[in-house]
Short mmCIF file of C-alpha atoms in Angstrom, two decimals:
data_model
loop_
_atom_site.label_atom_id
_atom_site.label_comp_id
_atom_site.label_asym_id
_atom_site.label_seq_id
_atom_site.Cartn_x
_atom_site.Cartn_y
_atom_site.Cartn_z
CA MET A 1 11.28 18.50 8.75
CA THR A 2 8.59 18.31 10.96
CA THR A 3 7.61 14.47 11.60
CA SER A 4 5.67 13.83 15.02
CA SER A 5 3.23 16.53 15.24
CA SER A 6 1.33 19.25 13.59
CA PRO A 7 2.48 23.11 13.66
CA SER A 8 1.10 25.04 16.08
CA HIS A 9 -0.42 27.57 13.72
CA TRP A 10 -2.42 24.92 11.80
CA THR A 11 -5.99 24.78 13.50
CA PRO A 12 -9.05 22.22 13.10
CA ALA A 13 -11.22 22.90 10.36
CA GLY A 14 -14.18 23.34 12.76
CA PHE A 15 -16.55 20.91 11.18
CA GLU A 16 -18.68 18.81 13.37
CA GLU A 17 -17.45 15.23 13.58
CA GLU A 18 -20.41 13.67 11.90
CA ALA A 19 -20.11 15.86 8.76
CA LEU A 20 -16.31 15.46 8.72
CA SER A 21 -16.95 11.54 8.94
CA ALA A 22 -19.17 11.51 6.13
CA ARG A 23 -16.30 12.85 3.89
CA PHE A 24 -14.40 9.62 4.75
CA THR A 25 -16.87 7.01 3.83
CA ASP A 26 -15.98 4.39 1.13
CA LEU A 27 -14.60 6.12 -2.07
CA HIS A 28 -16.49 3.37 -4.23
CA PRO A 29 -20.08 2.24 -2.95
CA ALA A 30 -20.15 -1.54 -2.65
CA LEU A 31 -22.26 -3.64 -5.14
CA GLY A 32 -25.45 -4.93 -4.29
CA LYS A 33 -26.54 -8.70 -4.64
CA ARG A 34 -28.55 -8.04 -7.79
CA GLN A 35 -25.80 -5.49 -9.26
CA ALA A 36 -23.20 -8.28 -8.44
CA ILE A 37 -25.29 -10.79 -10.38
CA ILE A 38 -25.80 -8.78 -13.25
CA GLU A 39 -22.21 -7.68 -13.67
CA SER A 40 -20.77 -11.36 -13.10
CA ALA A 41 -22.82 -12.61 -16.18
CA ARG A 42 -20.85 -9.93 -18.32
CA CYS A 43 -17.68 -12.01 -17.81
CA LEU A 44 -16.79 -14.30 -20.94
CA TYR A 45 -14.88 -16.74 -18.71
CA CYS A 46 -11.99 -16.66 -21.09
CA TYR A 47 -9.48 -19.47 -21.43
CA ASP A 48 -6.49 -18.33 -20.60
CA ALA A 49 -7.89 -15.12 -19.15
CA PRO A 50 -5.51 -12.15 -19.65
CA CYS A 51 -6.97 -10.94 -16.36
CA ILE A 52 -5.45 -13.48 -14.42
CA LYS A 53 -1.93 -12.87 -15.96
CA ALA A 54 -2.23 -9.05 -14.98
CA CYS A 55 -2.93 -9.84 -11.31
CA PRO A 56 0.43 -10.23 -9.47
CA THR A 57 -1.07 -12.57 -7.17
CA SER A 58 -2.62 -14.63 -10.12
CA ILE A 59 -6.18 -15.07 -8.57
CA ASP A 60 -8.20 -17.09 -11.04
CA ILE A 61 -10.78 -14.17 -11.82
CA PRO A 62 -13.15 -16.15 -14.33
CA THR A 63 -13.61 -19.09 -11.66
CA PHE A 64 -14.55 -16.59 -8.81
CA ILE A 65 -16.74 -14.57 -10.87
CA ARG A 66 -18.52 -17.69 -12.18
CA ARG A 67 -19.32 -18.67 -8.46
CA ILE A 68 -20.62 -15.25 -7.70
CA HIS A 69 -22.99 -15.64 -10.78
CA ASP A 70 -24.33 -19.05 -9.20
CA ASP A 71 -24.74 -17.57 -5.78
CA ASN A 72 -21.83 -19.26 -4.16
CA LEU A 73 -20.18 -16.61 -2.14
CA GLU A 74 -18.11 -18.91 -0.23
CA GLY A 75 -16.88 -20.63 -3.01
CA ALA A 76 -15.81 -17.47 -4.89
CA ALA A 77 -14.07 -15.95 -1.53
CA SER A 78 -12.00 -19.21 -1.09
CA GLU A 79 -10.96 -19.02 -4.57
CA ILE A 80 -9.78 -15.32 -4.13
CA LEU A 81 -8.10 -15.99 -0.60
CA ASP A 82 -6.41 -19.14 -1.77
CA ALA A 83 -4.25 -16.74 -4.20
CA ASN A 84 -4.37 -13.75 -2.12
CA ILE A 85 -5.01 -13.93 1.63
CA LEU A 86 -5.44 -9.89 1.70
CA GLY A 87 -7.88 -10.07 -1.35
CA GLY A 88 -10.40 -7.80 0.77
CA SER A 89 -7.97 -4.82 0.96
CA CYS A 90 -6.61 -5.25 -2.27
CA ALA A 91 -10.02 -5.00 -3.73
CA ARG A 92 -10.47 -1.86 -2.36
CA VAL A 93 -6.84 -0.25 -2.81
CA CYS A 94 -5.57 -2.07 -5.98
CA PRO A 95 -5.22 -0.10 -9.20
CA THR A 96 -7.54 -2.56 -10.92
CA GLU A 97 -7.93 0.05 -13.85
CA ILE A 98 -4.25 -0.58 -14.65
CA LEU A 99 -4.10 -4.62 -13.99
CA CYS A 100 -6.89 -6.78 -14.24
CA GLU A 101 -9.79 -4.52 -15.74
CA GLN A 102 -7.38 -2.97 -18.33
CA SER A 103 -6.69 -6.49 -19.42
CA CYS A 104 -10.44 -7.40 -19.86
CA VAL A 105 -11.26 -8.32 -23.20
CA ARG A 106 -14.47 -6.63 -22.60
CA ASN A 107 -12.28 -3.45 -23.60
CA GLN A 108 -12.01 -4.82 -27.12
CA GLY A 109 -15.53 -4.79 -27.87
CA ASP A 110 -18.09 -1.89 -28.89
CA GLU A 111 -18.85 -1.12 -25.40
CA CYS A 112 -15.25 -0.57 -23.93
CA GLN A 113 -16.19 -1.18 -20.38
CA PRO A 114 -14.30 -3.68 -18.50
CA VAL A 115 -15.91 -6.01 -15.78
CA LEU A 116 -15.93 -4.54 -12.67
CA ILE A 117 -13.38 -7.17 -11.18
CA GLY A 118 -12.52 -5.16 -8.14
CA LEU A 119 -15.93 -4.32 -7.09
CA LEU A 120 -17.01 -8.30 -7.50
CA GLN A 121 -14.02 -9.22 -5.69
CA ARG A 122 -15.00 -7.11 -2.74
CA HIS A 123 -18.66 -8.23 -3.01
CA ALA A 124 -17.53 -11.90 -2.47
CA LEU A 125 -15.21 -11.31 0.47
CA ASP A 126 -17.56 -8.96 2.27
CA ASN A 127 -20.43 -11.12 2.26
CA ALA A 128 -19.28 -14.84 2.23
CA LYS A 129 -20.23 -16.46 5.58
CA PHE A 130 -17.40 -18.68 6.39
CA GLU A 131 -18.10 -21.12 9.53
CA SER A 132 -14.48 -21.22 10.10
CA HIS A 133 -11.30 -20.12 8.71
CA PRO A 134 -11.35 -21.41 5.03
CA PHE A 135 -7.91 -22.93 5.24
CA THR A 136 -6.13 -25.60 7.65
CA ARG A 137 -2.62 -26.25 8.56
CA ALA A 138 -0.45 -29.01 7.07
CA ALA A 139 0.85 -31.36 9.59
CA HIS A 140 3.64 -29.66 11.80
CA THR A 141 6.86 -29.64 10.14
CA GLY A 142 8.66 -28.72 13.26
CA ARG A 143 10.26 -25.56 11.70
CA ARG A 144 10.24 -22.09 12.67
CA VAL A 145 10.36 -19.31 10.43
CA ALA A 146 11.06 -15.43 11.58
CA VAL A 147 9.15 -12.81 9.59
CA VAL A 148 10.37 -9.07 10.06
CA GLY A 149 7.49 -6.68 9.53
CA ALA A 150 3.70 -7.30 9.68
CA GLY A 151 2.82 -5.35 6.48
CA PRO A 152 1.12 -7.19 3.60
CA ALA A 153 4.36 -8.96 2.40
CA GLY A 154 5.14 -10.34 5.87
CA LEU A 155 1.26 -11.33 6.65
CA SER A 156 1.03 -12.95 3.31
CA CYS A 157 4.29 -14.93 3.77
CA ALA A 158 3.28 -15.86 7.35
CA HIS A 159 -0.23 -17.13 6.22
CA ARG A 160 1.20 -19.50 3.55
CA LEU A 161 4.06 -20.81 5.98
CA ALA A 162 1.24 -21.67 8.38
CA ARG A 163 -0.54 -23.44 5.85
CA PHE A 164 2.47 -25.33 4.98
CA GLY A 165 2.76 -26.60 8.65
CA HIS A 166 5.55 -24.35 10.11
CA ASP A 167 5.31 -22.00 12.99
CA VAL A 168 5.80 -18.35 12.55
CA VAL A 169 6.86 -15.56 14.78
CA ILE A 170 6.49 -12.08 13.21
CA PHE A 171 8.40 -9.31 14.55
CA GLU A 172 6.53 -5.68 14.14
CA ALA A 173 7.96 -2.23 15.21
CA GLU A 174 4.44 -0.76 15.47
CA GLU A 175 1.54 -1.21 18.02
CA LYS A 176 -0.75 -2.80 15.18
CA ALA A 177 -0.33 -5.08 12.39
CA GLY A 178 -1.13 -4.30 8.79
CA GLY A 179 1.93 -2.20 7.73
CA LEU A 180 0.72 0.33 5.08
CA ASN A 181 -2.79 -0.90 5.15
CA GLU A 182 -3.03 0.12 8.86
CA TYR A 183 -0.99 3.18 8.71
CA GLY A 184 -0.34 4.51 5.12
CA ILE A 185 -3.53 4.07 2.97
CA ALA A 186 -6.17 7.05 2.54
CA ARG A 187 -8.79 6.49 5.12
CA TYR A 188 -11.51 6.56 2.56
CA LYS A 189 -10.15 3.77 0.60
CA LEU A 190 -9.93 1.24 3.88
CA THR A 191 -12.63 2.34 6.28
CA ASP A 192 -14.13 0.83 9.67
CA ASP A 193 -10.96 -0.72 10.87
CA PHE A 194 -10.88 -2.91 8.05
CA ALA A 195 -6.91 -3.63 7.95
CA ALA A 196 -7.19 -4.64 11.55
CA ARG A 197 -10.20 -7.18 10.90
CA GLU A 198 -8.56 -8.74 8.00
CA VAL A 199 -5.43 -9.39 10.21
CA GLU A 200 -7.54 -11.03 12.78
CA PHE A 201 -8.89 -13.24 10.14
CA LEU A 202 -5.63 -14.09 8.78
CA LEU A 203 -4.49 -15.18 12.17
CA GLU A 204 -7.38 -17.50 12.39
CA ILE A 205 -5.21 -20.17 10.72
CA GLY A 206 -3.01 -20.67 13.84
CA GLY A 207 0.65 -21.25 14.03
CA ILE A 208 1.28 -17.47 13.90
CA GLU A 209 2.68 -15.21 16.54
CA ILE A 210 3.02 -11.46 16.58
CA ARG A 211 5.58 -9.85 18.71
CA HIS A 212 5.21 -6.11 18.64
CA GLY A 213 7.82 -3.39 19.70
CA GLN A 214 10.51 -5.28 17.69
CA ARG A 215 12.39 -2.69 15.46
CA LEU A 216 15.34 -4.22 13.05
CA GLY A 217 18.50 -2.59 13.95
CA ASP A 218 17.39 -1.53 17.65
CA ASN A 219 16.09 -4.40 19.49
CA LEU A 220 16.35 -7.02 16.80
CA ALA A 221 19.00 -8.10 14.47
CA ILE A 222 18.95 -10.33 11.40
CA ALA A 223 22.17 -12.38 12.74
CA GLU A 224 20.33 -13.11 16.07
CA LEU A 225 17.13 -14.29 14.01
CA THR A 226 19.30 -16.53 11.73
CA ARG A 227 20.93 -18.27 14.55
CA GLU A 228 17.20 -18.83 16.40
CA PHE A 229 15.22 -19.54 13.16
CA ASP A 230 15.33 -22.18 10.48
CA SER A 231 14.57 -19.15 7.74
CA VAL A 232 14.02 -15.47 7.91
CA PHE A 233 11.76 -13.25 5.63
CA LEU A 234 12.27 -9.62 5.70
CA GLY A 235 9.14 -7.92 4.69
CA LEU A 236 10.73 -4.40 5.79
CA GLY A 237 8.67 -1.29 5.26
CA LEU A 238 10.47 1.97 4.41
CA GLY A 239 10.90 3.90 7.42
CA THR A 240 12.08 7.61 6.52
CA SER A 241 10.61 9.86 3.66
CA HIS A 242 13.24 11.49 1.37
CA SER A 243 13.92 15.22 1.82
CA LEU A 244 13.75 17.82 -0.62
CA GLY A 245 17.27 19.03 -0.10
CA LEU A 246 16.25 22.52 0.40
CA THR A 247 17.28 25.06 3.05
CA GLY A 248 14.69 25.75 5.57
CA GLU A 249 13.03 22.27 5.50
CA ASP A 250 12.86 22.58 9.34
CA ALA A 251 10.26 25.47 9.24
CA PRO A 252 7.09 24.55 11.09
CA GLY A 253 4.76 23.41 8.42
CA LEU A 254 6.71 21.25 6.10
CA MET A 255 6.23 17.41 7.09
CA ALA A 256 6.17 13.99 5.36
CA ALA A 257 2.75 13.07 3.81
CA THR A 258 3.14 9.57 5.27
CA ASP A 259 3.64 11.08 8.90
CA TYR A 260 0.41 12.82 8.60
CA ILE A 261 -1.45 10.19 6.99
CA LYS A 262 -0.66 7.87 9.77
CA VAL A 263 -1.83 10.31 12.41
CA LEU A 264 -4.98 10.89 10.11
CA ARG A 265 -5.64 7.01 10.10
CA GLN A 266 -5.16 6.26 13.79
CA SER A 267 -7.25 9.31 14.99
CA SER A 268 -10.76 8.51 16.26
CA GLU A 269 -12.01 12.27 15.96
CA LEU A 270 -11.30 13.99 12.92
CA ASN A 271 -12.49 17.30 13.99
CA VAL A 272 -9.64 17.77 16.22
CA LEU A 273 -6.95 17.14 13.66
CA ALA A 274 -5.13 20.39 12.83
CA VAL A 275 -5.10 21.34 9.14
CA PRO A 276 -3.11 24.01 7.08
CA LYS A 277 -5.29 26.61 5.20
CA HIS A 278 -3.54 26.66 2.04
CA ALA A 279 -1.52 23.21 1.68
CA VAL A 280 1.14 22.30 -0.97
CA VAL A 281 1.93 18.79 -1.77
CA ILE A 282 5.25 17.55 -3.57
CA GLY A 283 5.18 14.37 -5.30
CA ALA A 284 3.34 12.38 -8.09
CA GLY A 285 2.27 8.86 -6.54
CA ASN A 286 -0.34 7.43 -4.93
CA THR A 287 0.59 8.96 -1.42
CA ALA A 288 0.96 12.48 -2.95
CA ILE A 289 -2.76 12.03 -3.92
CA ASP A 290 -3.95 10.42 -0.84
CA ILE A 291 -2.38 13.22 1.24
CA ALA A 292 -3.78 16.01 -1.26
CA VAL A 293 -7.41 14.73 -1.09
CA GLN A 294 -7.48 14.03 2.63
CA VAL A 295 -6.24 17.44 3.38
CA LYS A 296 -8.84 18.91 1.16
CA ARG A 297 -11.51 16.93 2.70
CA LEU A 298 -10.30 17.95 6.43
CA GLY A 299 -10.93 21.46 5.20
CA ALA A 300 -8.07 22.87 3.65
CA GLU A 301 -9.14 26.15 1.67
CA SER A 302 -6.78 25.19 -1.26
CA VAL A 303 -4.57 22.23 -2.04
CA ASP A 304 -2.04 22.56 -4.96
CA LEU A 305 -0.16 19.31 -6.03
CA VAL A 306 3.19 19.98 -7.73
CA TYR A 307 5.22 17.59 -9.74
CA ARG A 308 8.61 18.23 -11.83
CA ARG A 309 7.59 16.29 -14.67
CA GLY A 310 4.24 15.99 -16.85
CA GLU A 311 1.01 14.01 -16.09
CA ALA A 312 2.03 11.31 -18.27
CA GLN A 313 5.01 10.55 -16.08
CA MET A 314 3.03 10.69 -12.83
CA SER A 315 3.16 7.24 -11.16
CA ALA A 316 -0.32 7.96 -9.74
CA THR A 317 -2.87 6.39 -12.24
CA PRO A 318 -5.05 8.78 -14.35
CA HIS A 319 -8.01 7.55 -12.05
CA GLU A 320 -6.10 8.57 -9.16
CA GLN A 321 -5.63 12.09 -10.66
CA ASP A 322 -9.20 12.45 -11.46
CA ILE A 323 -10.24 11.77 -8.05
CA ALA A 324 -7.86 14.37 -6.72
CA ARG A 325 -9.48 17.07 -9.30
CA ALA A 326 -12.79 15.99 -8.32
CA ASN A 327 -11.89 17.07 -4.75
CA GLY A 328 -10.64 20.41 -5.84
CA VAL A 329 -7.04 19.74 -5.80
CA MET A 330 -4.87 21.67 -8.40
CA ILE A 331 -2.36 19.70 -10.12
CA HIS A 332 0.60 21.87 -11.30
CA THR A 333 3.23 19.78 -13.52
CA TRP A 334 6.53 20.78 -15.05
CA ALA A 335 7.83 22.57 -11.77
CA ARG A 336 10.30 21.59 -9.38
CA PRO A 337 10.73 23.30 -5.59
CA LEU A 338 13.34 26.06 -5.75
CA ALA A 339 13.11 27.63 -2.20
CA ILE A 340 11.11 27.59 1.12
CA ASP A 341 9.89 31.04 2.31
CA SER A 342 9.18 31.67 6.09
CA ASN A 343 7.53 34.55 7.84
CA THR A 344 9.03 36.74 10.62
CA ASP A 345 7.77 34.14 13.30
CA GLY A 346 9.73 31.47 11.26
CA GLN A 347 6.62 29.84 10.01
CA LEU A 348 6.40 28.28 6.51
CA SER A 349 4.68 31.14 4.21
CA ALA A 350 5.22 30.12 0.53
CA MET A 351 7.25 27.97 -1.93
CA GLN A 352 8.99 29.03 -4.66
CA PHE A 353 9.29 26.55 -8.02
CA ALA A 354 11.25 26.75 -10.84
CA ARG A 355 9.38 25.80 -14.30
CA THR A 356 10.81 22.92 -16.06
CA ARG A 357 11.24 21.33 -19.61
CA VAL A 358 12.87 18.24 -21.22
CA GLU A 359 15.78 19.04 -23.61
CA ASP A 360 17.88 16.55 -25.32
CA GLY A 361 16.24 13.83 -22.91
CA ARG A 362 17.28 15.92 -19.77
CA LEU A 363 15.16 17.72 -17.32
CA ILE A 364 16.09 21.28 -16.97
CA ASP A 365 14.94 24.45 -15.69
CA SER A 366 13.22 26.90 -18.33
CA GLY A 367 14.13 29.97 -16.32
CA GLU A 368 10.81 30.92 -15.37
CA THR A 369 9.69 30.74 -11.47
CA PHE A 370 6.36 31.21 -9.68
CA SER A 371 5.39 31.06 -6.10
CA LEU A 372 2.57 29.51 -4.29
CA ALA A 373 1.56 30.99 -0.86
CA CYS A 374 1.10 27.97 1.76
CA ASP A 375 1.14 27.42 5.51
CA GLY A 376 1.56 23.59 4.91
CA VAL A 377 3.95 21.53 2.71
CA PHE A 378 3.60 17.91 2.47
CA THR A 379 6.48 15.86 0.79
CA ALA A 380 5.52 12.60 -0.92
CA ILE A 381 8.89 12.05 -3.03
CA GLY A 382 9.67 8.52 -1.90
CA GLN A 383 10.90 6.44 1.10
CA GLY A 384 14.16 4.61 2.18
CA PHE A 385 15.38 2.46 5.01
CA ASP A 386 15.58 4.25 8.25
CA ASP A 387 19.32 4.44 9.47
CA ALA A 388 18.63 1.58 12.21
CA SER A 389 17.49 -0.99 9.62
CA LEU A 390 20.17 -0.04 7.16
CA SER A 391 22.86 -0.37 9.59
CA ASP A 392 21.61 -3.99 10.40
CA VAL A 393 21.21 -5.05 6.90
CA HIS A 394 24.99 -3.77 6.24
CA ALA A 395 26.20 -5.54 9.17
CA ALA A 396 24.67 -8.70 8.06
CA GLY A 397 26.57 -8.57 4.93
CA MET A 398 23.63 -8.55 2.73
CA ALA A 399 24.09 -7.66 -0.80
CA ARG A 400 21.94 -4.74 -2.06
CA SER A 401 20.61 -3.49 -5.39
CA GLY A 402 21.04 0.29 -5.30
CA ALA A 403 19.35 1.48 -2.08
CA LYS A 404 17.46 -1.86 -1.63
CA ILE A 405 18.08 -5.44 -0.88
CA GLU A 406 19.08 -7.67 -3.73
CA VAL A 407 17.29 -11.08 -4.38
CA ASP A 408 17.09 -13.83 -6.84
CA THR A 409 13.99 -14.77 -8.68
CA MET A 410 12.73 -16.54 -5.81
CA LEU A 411 13.40 -13.78 -3.32
CA ARG A 412 16.33 -15.33 -1.71
CA THR A 413 18.98 -12.72 -0.60
CA SER A 414 22.80 -13.16 -0.65
CA LEU A 415 22.68 -14.71 3.04
CA PRO A 416 21.64 -18.30 3.26
CA GLY A 417 18.34 -18.89 4.64
CA VAL A 418 17.18 -15.19 4.51
CA TYR A 419 14.65 -14.05 1.77
CA ALA A 420 13.04 -10.64 1.22
CA GLY A 421 10.02 -9.06 -0.36
CA GLY A 422 7.61 -6.09 -0.58
CA ASP A 423 9.12 -2.15 -0.52
CA CYS A 424 12.75 -3.23 0.66
CA ILE A 425 13.42 -5.08 -2.57
CA ALA A 426 13.31 -3.25 -6.11
CA ARG A 427 11.63 -5.81 -7.82
CA GLY A 428 8.08 -5.31 -9.14
CA GLN A 429 5.51 -2.50 -8.58
CA ASP A 430 5.35 -0.58 -5.39
CA LEU A 431 1.69 -1.95 -4.63
CA THR A 432 0.05 -3.85 -1.85
CA VAL A 433 -1.02 -6.62 -4.11
CA GLN A 434 2.82 -6.85 -5.36
CA ALA A 435 3.91 -7.09 -1.88
CA VAL A 436 1.27 -9.81 -1.17
CA ALA A 437 2.61 -11.75 -4.18
CA HIS A 438 6.33 -11.50 -2.88
CA GLY A 439 5.24 -12.75 0.45
CA LYS A 440 3.55 -15.97 -0.88
CA LEU A 441 6.28 -16.47 -3.39
CA ALA A 442 8.66 -16.36 -0.74
CA ALA A 443 6.74 -18.51 1.61
CA GLU A 444 6.91 -21.35 -1.26
CA ALA A 445 10.59 -20.83 -1.68
CA ILE A 446 11.43 -21.12 1.99
CA HIS A 447 8.98 -24.36 2.39
CA HIS A 448 10.89 -25.71 -0.81
CA ASP A 449 14.15 -24.93 0.77
CA LEU A 450 13.35 -26.31 4.22
CA MET A 451 11.94 -29.62 2.88
CA LEU A 452 15.06 -30.07 0.75
CA LYS A 453 17.03 -30.17 4.11
CA VAL A 454 14.73 -32.53 5.48
CA GLU A 455 14.96 -34.87 2.89
CA ALA A 456 18.91 -34.55 2.75
CA ALA A 457 19.21 -34.92 6.71
#
C-alpha cells in the first residue's frame, strides 16, 4: 500500500490557490455577538441538565450559556476550559448532533430544534479575552510524570497534572504536538493553524515540557520511563492503517486515508497536491467522510464511498453523511471490496465489489458484483498499533483487551504506576472529546495515587 507519497500518475487539479483555499474555509460559520445572545436565550438552564450527562467531559453547559447571555465571555470560556482544556477544537469537531445537542430538551418541544451548543461554545472560546492563562498551578509537588503522546488525551492529562502541581514531560513522535487535531482532522474543520494555537495556549500554564522525535519502541521504552518518572500515562495514537487483505494492494494509487489527510493538513500550497481523477474510499467512519469530501474539494471528478453494510450501521453520523452528499460524494452501501484491477503499467485502474446482505445475522455475499473505475483508492477501515509500539507494550508485560491496552475504571493499566487513555484503549467512543475526558480522568487518578504515596511515606 502506498504510504509516503502520491502516485506519479496523479496530477494537481489546476485550480488557483486562492480559489482552492476558499474550498477549505470553516465548515460552519461562527456566530456573531447578536446571534450568540439570541441563541443563548433559548437555553432553559435545566436542573440536572441532560446535555451535561451527554458530554464526555461533563462541561456545565447551562452555566456557560447563561454567562454568554450575560455577555461574560471570559466567565463562559473559563467554565468550558475547566472541564475541557481543548474545548475550542471540540466545539469544531465534536459530533454535537449525537451528544449534547441530541440530549437538549428543546428537541422534545414543538420546535424540535436544539440549542446550538457547539457554536455557542466556539463563540465563547474564540472571543474571550484573557489577560493571562485562566488556570494556575498548585504548589509544586516534586513529582514528575511522563506522558507518551501529545494528542488530545496526552495534552489533556498533562495540563490537568500541571494544575495539580506536578512536572510533566510529554514524549511525542511527530514534529508538532496536537495528534489527531494537527494531523488527522479534515482541513475545513480546523482552519488557520487552530490546533497549534490551542496547544500554545495550553502550555501557558507552565510545568510541561514536550520532547519531539520520541517514538515508543524506537528510542523510547515504557520500562525506562517507569524507572525515571513517578508515573506514566500512555496516550498513544494508532500508527498503522488496516489493509484490505487483497492481492495488488501495493498498486500505485492505493493508500491509507490518514496518510493523505496528514499531507493535506500540513501543505502550505493546496494547488500543488496531486489528486486522482476518480477516487474510491473504503470505509464508513468520519475519516472516510473527511477524505472523500476533501478529495472532491481538491478537484477529483468523482468520489465513491463504499461500505459493506447499510447507512444505519455507518459510524459516521447522518450529519457527516449529508456533508459528503452535499459535496458530490456518491455513497454505496452493501458492498465489499473483492479485487483490485491494474492497467498494463501496473497502475490502479478499477476496483471490483461484491454485493452483500445480512442472512441469519451474518453478512454474506449476494452473488452479484460490480466494478468502479478509479485511479485512486483511499482506505479508512480502522487503525492499530504500529509494530514498534506494540512490541514495547508487549515487552513491558502490559495486559491487553483485544488489540488495545486493558485498563480499569480509573484508566490504570496492569503495570503499577502506568495509565492509558485515548485511541489505545477500548473504552468509550473514538472521539476527540472522549480522548480529552480520558486524559482528565487519568490525571485525577495519577494525582490521587501519587498523593497517597506521599501520605504513606
